[in-house]
Amino acid sequence: MKFISKMTPVAAALAIAFAAPVQAIDYEVWASDQSNSVAGASGIGKDGSFLQIFEGADVEKYAAGTGPAPSPIPCAGTVAPCDAHAVFPGTLIESDASGLTGETLATSNSAALGTAVGTGDDLSIGRLHGALPDPQHKYVNVNLFSGGRGYVGIVTADTKEAVALWRVTRTNTGESLHMSFWSPDGTALYLANLHGRILERIDMTRDENGNILTANFNQAASMSVGASSIVRSARAYSGLNAAGNAMISTVSGAYDAEATALDTPNGKCRQNGCSSGAANGSLGGRPGNVIVCPIVSSNDKVYVTFGGGGLLVADGASTPMQIVGEYGNQIFNGAGCGGVEAGGNVYLNAGASAAGGGATQSVFSMYRVSTNFPDAGSFYPENFPRPRTIFKDVDNTSTGGATSGPASNATGQLPGISTRRDAHGAVGTTSGHYVHNADRVRNNVVSFNVATGESHTYSLAGTTACSDVAADAVPLIHADDVTPDLMDRSPNGDFLFFAARGPVPHSVPHSAQGACPGVGVIKLSNGGKSGSLAAVVRTTNTIDDVGPSASGGYAYTGVERSDPHGVAVVIK
């Protein structure tokens, strides 16, 4: 993410570390558990979340059978696992670009919705969707994908205390923060405002040791991918964190015309059916521009994937950010969230939609496209340069822009019964020779040879690693259902880690019901080409009591609610 996204950014510091694999590298594994951290929440992913952090050495010993199951590490001023409500206290003070708003983090959503504090969906932070380290591995972003609202924070990697928190812009199409990704040098965060249909940016300055000095939500950098008006500006939160230290988040800048622009530089609708009168893009255009993942290349180009398919490539370093490449959804099919740079190209996947319609979709595709896009001020014509489709499952449904295949696949998500697929999450090996991509439904991983494009599939089923630690009340027939999601790699290159989903999925319930929530550990083999499931480090949450729902799955009757969606490796 690496965690997709590189899901861990490409960085010179990592390259140096990977050049000496014989020397042990201390690291931690951070799992983002989407489940509510309180009882009585109004729905899945509504109220709080947990960061489940483990020592890498303990994880490796457990996987080797030479150590006990690891226990989570606390964040500063809190207990383990790290509760998002404790890391980001509700007393934090809210500001916009003009100054204090008179609200706190605890009351911000009530103010936005006009509801009474403490009722319904007014609650603020929730559904921790992922956490990714910066290139320096000094800080980690925290992405809170609560329904109808979106928050992004930064915490220190060493003490694990909050240093900044923001709420994203609300546009005429809504607001939510799906994920954010670091720039190659760690001086910016690119924000996927999914329902807001706007790409946003936070700018940072650092000292010579890589410490963040300032962290500012730069509204002037914002770039629309489908939004036509700003309803509520971004917000920053200041005050004292759980350790009693001051937060440094700020917000400034006036929204440029790019923040609400409807047309691409080629004169096409950014999103099909735009009101400017422009024509839709060719080869399907972009019918549904909810931002899924803005994958960042080493030259600061941002590859913005969409739920409805298609792709926009932006120059992330310009202010405002500007489109430099555009593709229709017949070229890049929909709902891709998995991307990584390898061998001078960016690998992007396509998977089943997270929306309800995804329940009858089956999609596993992988594309490879150049990193050679122009800087802002210049742009390529539509659908150029053409990507290479290096993998497309023969039974992909004709959805998300695909023009061939069956119209639907209603076989559900139970392993051994379902014939569906759902590609999600990608990571490159430390050698740079392979890219691995998980399939949430089939419980397997497909690796791609960077030099040849050749694919190889290996299964995560057939061991007892998941079934031995399956959640209570999971039927025995389903106890091997590990359900791999977002992935990362160990610094020495021996292991891949992935988020193993839970029996009550807090996102994509039609593809992500799993038996053993936690951190999955894959032991790599054949030079990084293949692997096998070595262990699952279990996470647990029996505080959350939201009722289960998993379309195409089974009726879970137990109390386990833990549901990790992302995993990231943080080097000490």
Short mmCIF file of C-alpha atoms in Angstrom, two decimals, residues 37-528:
data_model
loop_
_atom_site.label_atom_id
_atom_site.label_comp_id
_atom_site.label_asym_id
_atom_site.label_seq_id
_atom_site.Cartn_x
_atom_site.Cartn_y
_atom_site.Cartn_z
CA SER A 37 -13.76 1.23 19.55
CA VAL A 38 -16.98 1.81 21.53
CA ALA A 39 -20.18 -0.15 22.05
CA GLY A 40 -23.52 1.02 20.75
CA ALA A 41 -22.27 2.68 17.56
CA SER A 42 -24.90 3.51 14.95
CA GLY A 43 -23.25 1.36 12.30
CA ILE A 44 -20.01 -0.15 11.05
CA GLY A 45 -17.01 2.17 11.04
CA LYS A 46 -18.81 5.03 12.74
CA ASP A 47 -17.15 5.60 16.10
CA GLY A 48 -13.43 5.19 16.78
CA SER A 49 -11.01 2.51 15.60
CA PHE A 50 -7.84 0.75 16.69
CA LEU A 51 -4.22 0.86 15.60
CA GLN A 52 -2.83 -2.61 16.30
CA ILE A 53 0.99 -2.32 16.36
CA PHE A 54 3.40 -5.25 16.75
CA GLU A 55 7.17 -5.66 17.01
CA GLY A 56 8.48 -7.11 13.75
CA ALA A 57 10.90 -9.45 15.53
CA ASP A 58 8.03 -10.87 17.60
CA VAL A 59 5.96 -11.41 14.46
CA GLU A 60 8.81 -13.27 12.76
CA LYS A 61 9.42 -15.49 15.81
CA TYR A 62 5.73 -16.32 16.01
CA ALA A 63 5.65 -17.18 12.31
CA ALA A 64 8.66 -19.45 12.79
CA GLY A 65 7.06 -21.19 15.78
CA THR A 66 9.78 -19.98 18.16
CA GLY A 67 7.82 -17.35 20.05
CA PRO A 68 4.38 -16.63 21.52
CA ALA A 69 1.64 -14.65 19.84
CA PRO A 70 2.74 -10.98 19.90
CA SER A 71 0.91 -8.41 22.00
CA PRO A 72 0.11 -4.95 20.61
CA ILE A 73 2.17 -1.88 21.53
CA PRO A 74 0.53 1.20 23.11
CA CYS A 75 0.63 4.71 21.70
CA ALA A 76 1.89 7.62 23.81
CA GLY A 77 -0.50 8.46 26.64
CA THR A 78 -2.80 5.53 25.82
CA VAL A 79 -3.10 1.78 26.29
CA ALA A 80 -2.79 -0.95 23.66
CA PRO A 81 -4.27 -1.26 21.16
CA CYS A 82 -4.27 2.42 20.24
CA ASP A 83 -7.81 3.83 20.27
CA ALA A 84 -8.24 6.57 17.65
CA HIS A 85 -10.39 8.51 20.13
CA ALA A 86 -7.48 8.58 22.59
CA VAL A 87 -4.80 9.37 20.01
CA PHE A 88 -6.90 12.28 18.69
CA PRO A 89 -8.77 13.68 21.73
CA GLY A 90 -12.21 15.16 21.16
CA THR A 91 -11.05 18.37 22.89
CA LEU A 92 -8.86 19.36 19.93
CA ILE A 93 -9.82 22.81 18.66
CA GLU A 94 -11.08 23.31 15.11
CA SER A 95 -9.91 26.04 12.72
CA ASP A 96 -10.43 26.92 9.09
CA ALA A 97 -8.29 29.21 6.94
CA SER A 98 -9.88 32.26 8.60
CA GLY A 99 -9.31 31.17 12.20
CA LEU A 100 -11.16 29.35 14.98
CA THR A 101 -14.59 27.97 14.08
CA GLY A 102 -15.83 27.64 17.66
CA GLU A 103 -16.03 23.85 17.33
CA THR A 104 -13.94 20.99 18.67
CA LEU A 105 -13.19 17.63 17.11
CA ALA A 106 -16.01 16.15 19.20
CA THR A 107 -18.56 18.65 17.89
CA SER A 108 -17.31 19.18 14.34
CA ASN A 109 -19.63 16.73 12.63
CA SER A 110 -22.65 17.93 14.59
CA ALA A 111 -21.91 21.44 13.35
CA ALA A 112 -21.54 20.24 9.77
CA LEU A 113 -24.78 18.21 9.82
CA GLY A 114 -26.85 20.42 12.11
CA THR A 115 -27.49 17.57 14.56
CA ALA A 116 -27.33 17.41 18.34
CA VAL A 117 -24.00 16.43 19.85
CA GLY A 118 -23.88 12.77 20.84
CA THR A 119 -26.66 11.56 18.57
CA GLY A 120 -26.69 9.33 15.52
CA ASP A 121 -23.95 9.91 13.00
CA ASP A 122 -22.68 13.18 14.44
CA LEU A 123 -19.72 11.29 15.93
CA SER A 124 -16.45 12.31 14.36
CA ILE A 125 -13.55 9.96 13.70
CA GLY A 126 -13.99 6.32 12.77
CA ARG A 127 -13.14 3.46 10.39
CA LEU A 128 -9.34 3.54 10.34
CA HIS A 129 -8.79 2.43 6.75
CA GLY A 130 -5.02 2.51 6.58
CA ALA A 131 -1.81 3.97 8.00
CA LEU A 132 1.34 4.45 5.89
CA PRO A 133 4.87 5.53 6.86
CA ASP A 134 6.61 8.47 5.25
CA PRO A 135 9.77 7.77 3.20
CA GLN A 136 11.90 8.62 6.23
CA HIS A 137 9.90 6.24 8.47
CA LYS A 138 9.66 8.97 11.09
CA TYR A 139 5.91 9.56 10.75
CA VAL A 140 2.80 7.60 9.80
CA ASN A 141 -0.37 8.94 8.22
CA VAL A 142 -3.70 7.88 9.70
CA ASN A 143 -6.70 7.69 7.37
CA LEU A 144 -10.17 7.72 8.92
CA PHE A 145 -12.84 6.74 6.40
CA SER A 146 -15.96 7.41 8.47
CA GLY A 147 -19.18 7.49 6.48
CA GLY A 148 -19.93 11.00 5.24
CA ARG A 149 -16.82 12.58 6.72
CA GLY A 150 -13.10 12.27 6.33
CA TYR A 151 -10.15 12.89 8.61
CA VAL A 152 -6.42 12.45 8.04
CA GLY A 153 -3.82 12.60 10.77
CA ILE A 154 -0.08 12.24 11.28
CA VAL A 155 1.51 10.42 14.22
CA THR A 156 5.15 9.95 15.17
CA ALA A 157 6.59 6.51 14.44
CA ASP A 158 8.68 6.34 17.61
CA THR A 159 6.43 7.66 20.39
CA LYS A 160 3.22 7.07 18.43
CA GLU A 161 1.63 10.38 19.35
CA ALA A 162 -0.47 12.65 17.16
CA VAL A 163 1.18 15.71 15.64
CA ALA A 164 -1.55 16.82 13.22
CA LEU A 165 -5.16 16.20 12.19
CA TRP A 166 -7.39 17.64 9.48
CA ARG A 167 -10.88 17.24 8.08
CA VAL A 168 -11.10 17.24 4.28
CA THR A 169 -13.15 19.57 2.11
CA ARG A 170 -16.87 19.00 1.62
CA THR A 171 -17.99 19.60 -1.97
CA ASN A 172 -21.36 19.41 -3.71
CA THR A 173 -20.84 15.64 -4.06
CA GLY A 174 -19.95 14.97 -0.42
CA GLU A 175 -16.88 14.28 1.69
CA SER A 176 -14.80 11.31 2.85
CA LEU A 177 -11.14 10.38 3.14
CA HIS A 178 -10.42 6.98 1.64
CA MET A 179 -6.63 7.05 1.84
CA SER A 180 -3.65 9.39 1.60
CA PHE A 181 -0.20 8.79 0.15
CA TRP A 182 3.16 10.46 0.76
CA SER A 183 5.18 12.29 -1.86
CA PRO A 184 8.58 10.71 -2.65
CA ASP A 185 10.45 13.15 -0.39
CA GLY A 186 7.87 13.19 2.40
CA THR A 187 7.02 16.88 2.07
CA ALA A 188 3.43 16.31 0.96
CA LEU A 189 0.43 14.06 1.50
CA TYR A 190 -1.99 13.46 -1.38
CA LEU A 191 -5.55 12.96 -0.15
CA ALA A 192 -8.20 10.80 -1.80
CA ASN A 193 -11.37 12.74 -0.94
CA LEU A 194 -13.53 9.92 -2.27
CA HIS A 195 -17.06 11.29 -2.03
CA GLY A 196 -15.85 14.86 -2.45
CA ARG A 197 -14.40 13.88 -5.85
CA ILE A 198 -11.44 16.14 -5.30
CA LEU A 199 -7.70 15.45 -4.96
CA GLU A 200 -6.22 17.45 -2.07
CA ARG A 201 -2.78 18.04 -0.59
CA ILE A 202 -1.08 18.73 2.72
CA ASP A 203 2.32 20.45 2.52
CA MET A 204 5.10 20.03 5.07
CA THR A 205 8.51 21.46 5.87
CA ARG A 206 11.21 19.47 7.65
CA ASP A 207 14.51 20.11 9.37
CA GLU A 208 17.81 18.48 8.41
CA ASN A 209 16.93 15.42 10.50
CA GLY A 210 13.59 14.88 8.80
CA ASN A 211 11.47 16.20 11.65
CA ILE A 212 8.26 17.87 10.47
CA LEU A 213 8.28 21.56 11.38
CA THR A 214 5.05 22.68 9.69
CA ALA A 215 2.09 20.74 8.31
CA ASN A 216 -0.45 22.77 6.35
CA PHE A 217 -3.57 21.75 4.43
CA ASN A 218 -3.00 23.77 1.25
CA GLN A 219 -6.45 24.48 -0.18
CA ALA A 220 -4.86 26.24 -3.16
CA ALA A 221 -3.47 22.89 -4.34
CA SER A 222 -6.86 21.15 -4.66
CA MET A 223 -7.89 19.60 -8.00
CA SER A 224 -11.41 18.55 -8.90
CA VAL A 225 -12.08 15.20 -10.52
CA GLY A 226 -15.84 15.74 -10.52
CA ALA A 227 -16.74 18.32 -7.88
CA SER A 228 -18.29 21.57 -9.11
CA SER A 229 -18.55 23.63 -5.91
CA ILE A 230 -17.09 23.91 -2.40
CA VAL A 231 -19.69 23.48 0.36
CA ARG A 232 -17.40 23.59 3.41
CA SER A 233 -13.69 24.31 3.50
CA ALA A 234 -11.08 22.07 5.08
CA ARG A 235 -10.48 22.10 8.84
CA ALA A 236 -7.36 21.77 11.01
CA TYR A 237 -7.22 20.71 14.67
CA SER A 238 -4.88 22.14 17.28
CA GLY A 239 -4.41 21.74 21.01
CA LEU A 240 -2.75 19.04 23.10
CA ASN A 241 -2.44 15.40 22.10
CA ALA A 242 -2.75 12.41 24.44
CA ALA A 243 0.86 12.91 25.59
CA GLY A 244 0.25 16.57 26.41
CA ASN A 245 2.19 17.91 23.42
CA ALA A 246 0.97 20.56 20.99
CA MET A 247 -0.42 19.66 17.57
CA ILE A 248 0.97 21.58 14.57
CA SER A 249 -1.79 21.19 11.96
CA THR A 250 -2.86 24.31 10.05
CA VAL A 251 -4.97 25.13 6.99
CA SER A 252 -4.57 28.01 4.54
CA GLY A 253 -4.91 29.11 0.93
CA ALA A 254 -7.78 30.01 -1.35
CA TYR A 255 -9.31 27.33 -3.56
CA ASP A 256 -8.21 27.79 -7.16
CA ALA A 257 -10.51 27.35 -10.15
CA GLU A 258 -8.95 23.87 -10.48
CA ALA A 259 -10.82 22.85 -7.33
CA THR A 260 -14.14 23.01 -9.18
CA ALA A 261 -13.04 22.63 -12.82
CA LEU A 262 -15.16 20.30 -14.94
CA ASP A 263 -13.06 19.81 -18.09
CA THR A 264 -9.71 18.15 -18.69
CA PRO A 265 -6.92 19.92 -20.63
CA ASN A 266 -8.08 17.91 -23.67
CA GLY A 267 -11.52 19.50 -23.42
CA LYS A 268 -13.30 16.40 -22.12
CA CYS A 269 -15.44 15.95 -19.02
CA ARG A 270 -13.37 15.00 -16.02
CA GLN A 271 -16.43 12.98 -15.02
CA ASN A 272 -18.96 11.93 -17.64
CA GLY A 273 -22.03 14.13 -17.98
CA CYS A 274 -20.38 17.30 -16.68
CA SER A 275 -22.45 20.48 -16.92
CA SER A 276 -19.86 22.45 -18.91
CA GLY A 277 -21.14 21.06 -22.19
CA ALA A 278 -17.91 19.21 -22.92
CA ALA A 279 -18.01 15.73 -24.40
CA ASN A 280 -17.30 12.67 -22.34
CA GLY A 281 -13.86 11.18 -22.69
CA SER A 282 -13.31 8.51 -25.31
CA LEU A 283 -13.20 4.76 -24.66
CA GLY A 284 -15.83 4.99 -21.95
CA GLY A 285 -14.61 8.17 -20.30
CA ARG A 286 -14.95 8.32 -16.52
CA PRO A 287 -18.54 7.67 -15.39
CA GLY A 288 -18.05 7.54 -11.62
CA ASN A 289 -15.17 9.52 -10.16
CA VAL A 290 -15.18 8.53 -6.53
CA ILE A 291 -11.44 8.53 -5.87
CA VAL A 292 -10.15 5.16 -4.77
CA CYS A 293 -6.36 5.41 -4.60
CA PRO A 294 -3.98 8.17 -5.75
CA ILE A 295 -0.83 6.15 -6.39
CA VAL A 296 2.31 8.31 -6.34
CA SER A 297 5.33 7.69 -8.59
CA SER A 298 8.92 8.58 -7.77
CA ASN A 299 8.66 11.69 -9.98
CA ASP A 300 5.61 13.06 -8.12
CA LYS A 301 2.98 12.07 -10.65
CA VAL A 302 -0.27 10.99 -9.02
CA TYR A 303 -2.24 8.17 -10.69
CA VAL A 304 -5.83 8.68 -9.55
CA THR A 305 -8.04 5.58 -9.84
CA PHE A 306 -11.84 5.72 -9.71
CA GLY A 307 -14.69 3.50 -8.62
CA GLY A 308 -16.25 3.65 -12.07
CA GLY A 309 -12.96 3.19 -13.87
CA GLY A 310 -10.77 5.40 -15.97
CA LEU A 311 -7.70 7.23 -14.73
CA LEU A 312 -6.44 10.78 -14.33
CA VAL A 313 -2.72 11.45 -13.92
CA ALA A 314 -1.85 14.67 -12.08
CA ASP A 315 1.32 16.63 -11.45
CA GLY A 316 1.27 16.49 -7.67
CA ALA A 317 4.06 19.03 -7.22
CA SER A 318 2.28 21.93 -8.93
CA THR A 319 -0.02 24.38 -7.15
CA PRO A 320 -2.78 23.82 -7.97
CA MET A 321 -2.29 20.23 -8.99
CA GLN A 322 -3.03 19.76 -12.69
CA ILE A 323 -4.05 16.92 -15.01
CA VAL A 324 -1.29 15.73 -17.34
CA GLY A 325 -2.82 12.43 -18.50
CA GLU A 326 -6.31 10.95 -18.89
CA TYR A 327 -7.78 7.54 -19.71
CA GLY A 328 -11.21 6.02 -20.31
CA ASN A 329 -12.59 3.15 -18.29
CA GLN A 330 -12.28 0.72 -21.18
CA ILE A 331 -8.51 1.16 -20.77
CA PHE A 332 -8.36 1.12 -16.96
CA ASN A 333 -11.36 -0.76 -15.56
CA GLY A 334 -12.93 0.31 -12.31
CA ALA A 335 -12.25 0.16 -8.61
CA GLY A 336 -8.49 -0.25 -8.74
CA CYS A 337 -6.82 0.03 -5.35
CA GLY A 338 -3.44 -1.49 -5.46
CA GLY A 339 -0.47 0.17 -7.05
CA VAL A 340 3.28 0.17 -6.86
CA GLU A 341 6.19 1.47 -8.92
CA ALA A 342 8.62 -1.16 -10.18
CA GLY A 343 11.06 -1.31 -13.05
CA GLY A 344 10.33 2.23 -14.22
CA ASN A 345 6.58 1.62 -14.50
CA VAL A 346 3.55 1.95 -12.27
CA TYR A 347 1.48 -1.19 -11.72
CA LEU A 348 -2.25 -0.56 -11.15
CA ASN A 349 -4.94 -3.15 -10.57
CA ALA A 350 -8.70 -3.35 -11.11
CA GLY A 351 -11.07 -5.07 -8.71
CA ALA A 352 -14.71 -5.39 -7.72
CA SER A 353 -16.56 -2.24 -6.69
CA ALA A 354 -16.89 -1.47 -2.99
CA ALA A 355 -20.45 -0.27 -3.63
CA GLY A 356 -23.37 -2.67 -3.45
CA GLY A 357 -23.15 -3.49 -7.14
CA GLY A 358 -19.78 -5.08 -6.51
CA ALA A 359 -21.51 -8.08 -4.96
CA THR A 360 -22.06 -9.55 -8.42
CA GLN A 361 -18.79 -8.39 -9.95
CA SER A 362 -15.71 -10.52 -10.47
CA VAL A 363 -12.59 -8.56 -11.40
CA PHE A 364 -8.87 -9.28 -11.24
CA SER A 365 -6.72 -7.28 -13.65
CA MET A 366 -3.26 -5.74 -13.59
CA TYR A 367 -1.99 -2.91 -15.79
CA ARG A 368 1.47 -1.47 -16.30
CA VAL A 369 1.91 2.15 -17.40
CA SER A 370 4.87 4.47 -17.84
CA THR A 371 6.05 6.99 -15.25
CA ASN A 372 6.98 9.35 -18.09
CA PHE A 373 4.28 12.02 -17.92
CA PRO A 374 4.89 15.76 -18.45
CA ASP A 375 4.89 18.40 -15.75
CA ALA A 376 2.00 20.81 -15.23
CA GLY A 377 1.54 23.16 -18.17
CA SER A 378 1.83 20.31 -20.66
CA PHE A 379 -0.33 17.23 -21.07
CA TYR A 380 -0.71 14.11 -23.16
CA PRO A 381 -3.65 13.39 -25.48
CA GLU A 382 -6.34 11.02 -24.28
CA ASN A 383 -5.37 7.42 -23.58
CA PHE A 384 -1.65 8.00 -24.20
CA PRO A 385 0.72 6.36 -23.56
CA ARG A 386 -1.23 3.12 -23.73
CA PRO A 387 -0.73 0.86 -20.72
CA ARG A 388 -0.02 -2.82 -21.07
CA THR A 389 -2.63 -5.18 -19.64
CA ILE A 390 -0.39 -7.84 -18.16
CA PHE A 391 -3.17 -9.84 -16.52
CA LYS A 392 -6.94 -10.03 -16.95
CA ASP A 393 -8.89 -12.94 -15.56
CA VAL A 394 -10.76 -14.74 -18.33
CA ASP A 395 -13.97 -14.68 -16.28
CA ASN A 396 -13.94 -10.97 -15.40
CA THR A 397 -17.45 -9.55 -15.53
CA SER A 398 -18.28 -6.86 -18.08
CA THR A 399 -18.35 -4.17 -15.41
CA GLY A 400 -16.33 -1.06 -14.56
CA GLY A 401 -15.66 -0.39 -18.24
CA ALA A 402 -14.89 -3.95 -19.34
CA THR A 403 -16.55 -4.70 -22.68
CA SER A 404 -16.43 -8.49 -22.56
CA GLY A 405 -17.27 -11.24 -20.12
CA PRO A 406 -20.45 -12.24 -18.29
CA ALA A 407 -22.72 -9.44 -17.10
CA SER A 408 -22.61 -10.63 -13.51
CA ASN A 409 -21.45 -13.33 -11.13
CA ALA A 410 -23.83 -14.06 -8.27
CA THR A 411 -21.86 -16.84 -6.59
CA GLY A 412 -21.21 -14.87 -3.38
CA GLN A 413 -17.89 -14.91 -1.53
CA LEU A 414 -17.55 -18.26 0.24
CA PRO A 415 -14.32 -20.09 -0.70
CA GLY A 416 -14.94 -23.31 -2.55
CA ILE A 417 -18.34 -22.06 -3.67
CA SER A 418 -17.73 -18.62 -5.15
CA THR A 419 -16.09 -18.22 -8.54
CA ARG A 420 -15.74 -14.46 -8.05
CA ARG A 421 -12.45 -12.55 -7.77
CA ASP A 422 -11.54 -9.20 -6.21
CA ALA A 423 -8.04 -7.79 -6.69
CA HIS A 424 -7.03 -5.42 -3.91
CA GLY A 425 -3.65 -4.45 -2.53
CA ALA A 426 -0.25 -4.67 -4.20
CA VAL A 427 3.36 -4.68 -3.08
CA GLY A 428 6.74 -5.05 -4.73
CA THR A 429 9.43 -7.36 -3.39
CA THR A 430 12.60 -5.80 -1.98
CA SER A 431 14.56 -7.12 -4.96
CA GLY A 432 12.26 -5.23 -7.33
CA HIS A 433 11.78 -8.41 -9.38
CA TYR A 434 8.15 -9.14 -8.49
CA VAL A 435 4.87 -7.41 -7.73
CA HIS A 436 2.34 -9.34 -5.62
CA ASN A 437 -1.42 -8.68 -5.64
CA ALA A 438 -4.00 -10.22 -3.31
CA ASP A 439 -7.40 -11.69 -4.20
CA ARG A 440 -9.83 -11.14 -1.33
CA VAL A 441 -12.35 -13.74 -2.47
CA ARG A 442 -10.14 -16.58 -3.71
CA ASN A 443 -7.62 -16.42 -0.82
CA ASN A 444 -4.68 -16.36 -3.17
CA VAL A 445 -1.98 -14.00 -4.39
CA VAL A 446 -0.80 -13.42 -7.95
CA SER A 447 2.83 -12.39 -8.46
CA PHE A 448 4.06 -10.65 -11.61
CA ASN A 449 7.58 -10.82 -12.96
CA VAL A 450 8.62 -7.19 -13.52
CA ALA A 451 10.98 -8.09 -16.36
CA THR A 452 8.66 -10.40 -18.32
CA GLY A 453 5.12 -9.71 -17.07
CA GLU A 454 4.69 -13.43 -16.40
CA SER A 455 2.18 -14.21 -13.65
CA HIS A 456 2.24 -16.89 -10.96
CA THR A 457 -0.58 -17.72 -8.54
CA TYR A 458 -0.09 -19.18 -5.07
CA SER A 459 -2.70 -20.07 -2.47
CA LEU A 460 -2.97 -18.90 1.14
CA ALA A 461 -5.32 -21.75 1.97
CA GLY A 462 -4.56 -25.31 2.98
CA THR A 463 -2.57 -24.63 6.15
CA THR A 464 -3.87 -24.33 9.70
CA ALA A 465 -2.45 -20.81 10.17
CA CYS A 466 -5.90 -19.22 9.92
CA SER A 467 -8.12 -22.00 11.23
CA ASP A 468 -5.99 -22.42 14.37
CA VAL A 469 -6.83 -18.84 15.40
CA ALA A 470 -10.25 -18.44 13.79
CA ALA A 471 -12.73 -16.20 15.57
CA ASP A 472 -15.40 -17.67 17.83
CA ALA A 473 -18.49 -19.06 16.09
CA VAL A 474 -16.87 -19.19 12.66
CA PRO A 475 -18.20 -22.39 11.07
CA LEU A 476 -15.46 -24.99 10.74
CA ILE A 477 -16.04 -25.22 7.01
CA HIS A 478 -15.08 -21.52 6.69
CA ALA A 479 -12.28 -21.40 9.29
CA ASP A 480 -9.54 -21.35 6.63
CA ASP A 481 -10.89 -18.16 5.00
CA VAL A 482 -8.01 -15.73 5.59
CA THR A 483 -9.30 -13.02 3.17
CA PRO A 484 -6.11 -11.07 2.33
CA ASP A 485 -6.33 -7.31 1.89
CA LEU A 486 -3.69 -4.54 1.74
CA MET A 487 -0.06 -5.68 1.90
CA ASP A 488 3.48 -4.63 2.79
CA ARG A 489 6.92 -6.27 2.91
CA SER A 490 9.52 -6.95 5.57
CA PRO A 491 12.75 -4.94 5.27
CA ASN A 492 14.89 -8.04 4.75
CA GLY A 493 12.61 -9.30 1.98
CA ASP A 494 11.75 -12.64 3.59
CA PHE A 495 8.10 -11.92 4.34
CA LEU A 496 5.01 -10.18 3.06
CA PHE A 497 2.38 -9.02 5.54
CA PHE A 498 -1.29 -8.46 4.81
CA ALA A 499 -4.44 -7.41 6.61
CA ALA A 500 -6.55 -10.50 7.29
CA ARG A 501 -10.19 -9.45 7.38
CA GLY A 502 -12.72 -10.32 10.07
CA PRO A 503 -16.10 -12.10 10.18
CA VAL A 504 -17.90 -8.73 10.37
CA PRO A 505 -16.36 -6.70 7.54
CA HIS A 506 -16.57 -2.93 8.08
CA SER A 507 -16.07 -2.21 4.38
CA VAL A 508 -16.80 -4.13 1.16
CA PRO A 509 -18.95 -6.69 3.02
CA HIS A 510 -19.63 -8.62 -0.19
CA SER A 511 -15.95 -9.54 -0.71
CA ALA A 512 -14.21 -9.27 2.65
CA GLN A 513 -15.72 -11.62 5.23
CA GLY A 514 -12.82 -13.49 6.81
CA ALA A 515 -12.32 -16.00 9.59
CA CYS A 516 -9.17 -14.85 11.40
CA PRO A 517 -8.80 -11.06 11.70
CA GLY A 518 -5.21 -9.95 12.15
CA VAL A 519 -1.87 -9.68 10.38
CA GLY A 520 -1.24 -12.42 7.85
CA VAL A 521 2.39 -13.48 7.37
CA ILE A 522 3.53 -14.86 4.01
CA LYS A 523 6.90 -16.60 3.87
CA LEU A 524 8.34 -15.89 0.42
CA SER A 525 10.08 -18.53 -1.69
CA ASN A 526 11.51 -19.05 -5.18
CA GLY A 527 13.37 -15.74 -5.11
CA GLY A 528 10.24 -13.80 -4.21
#
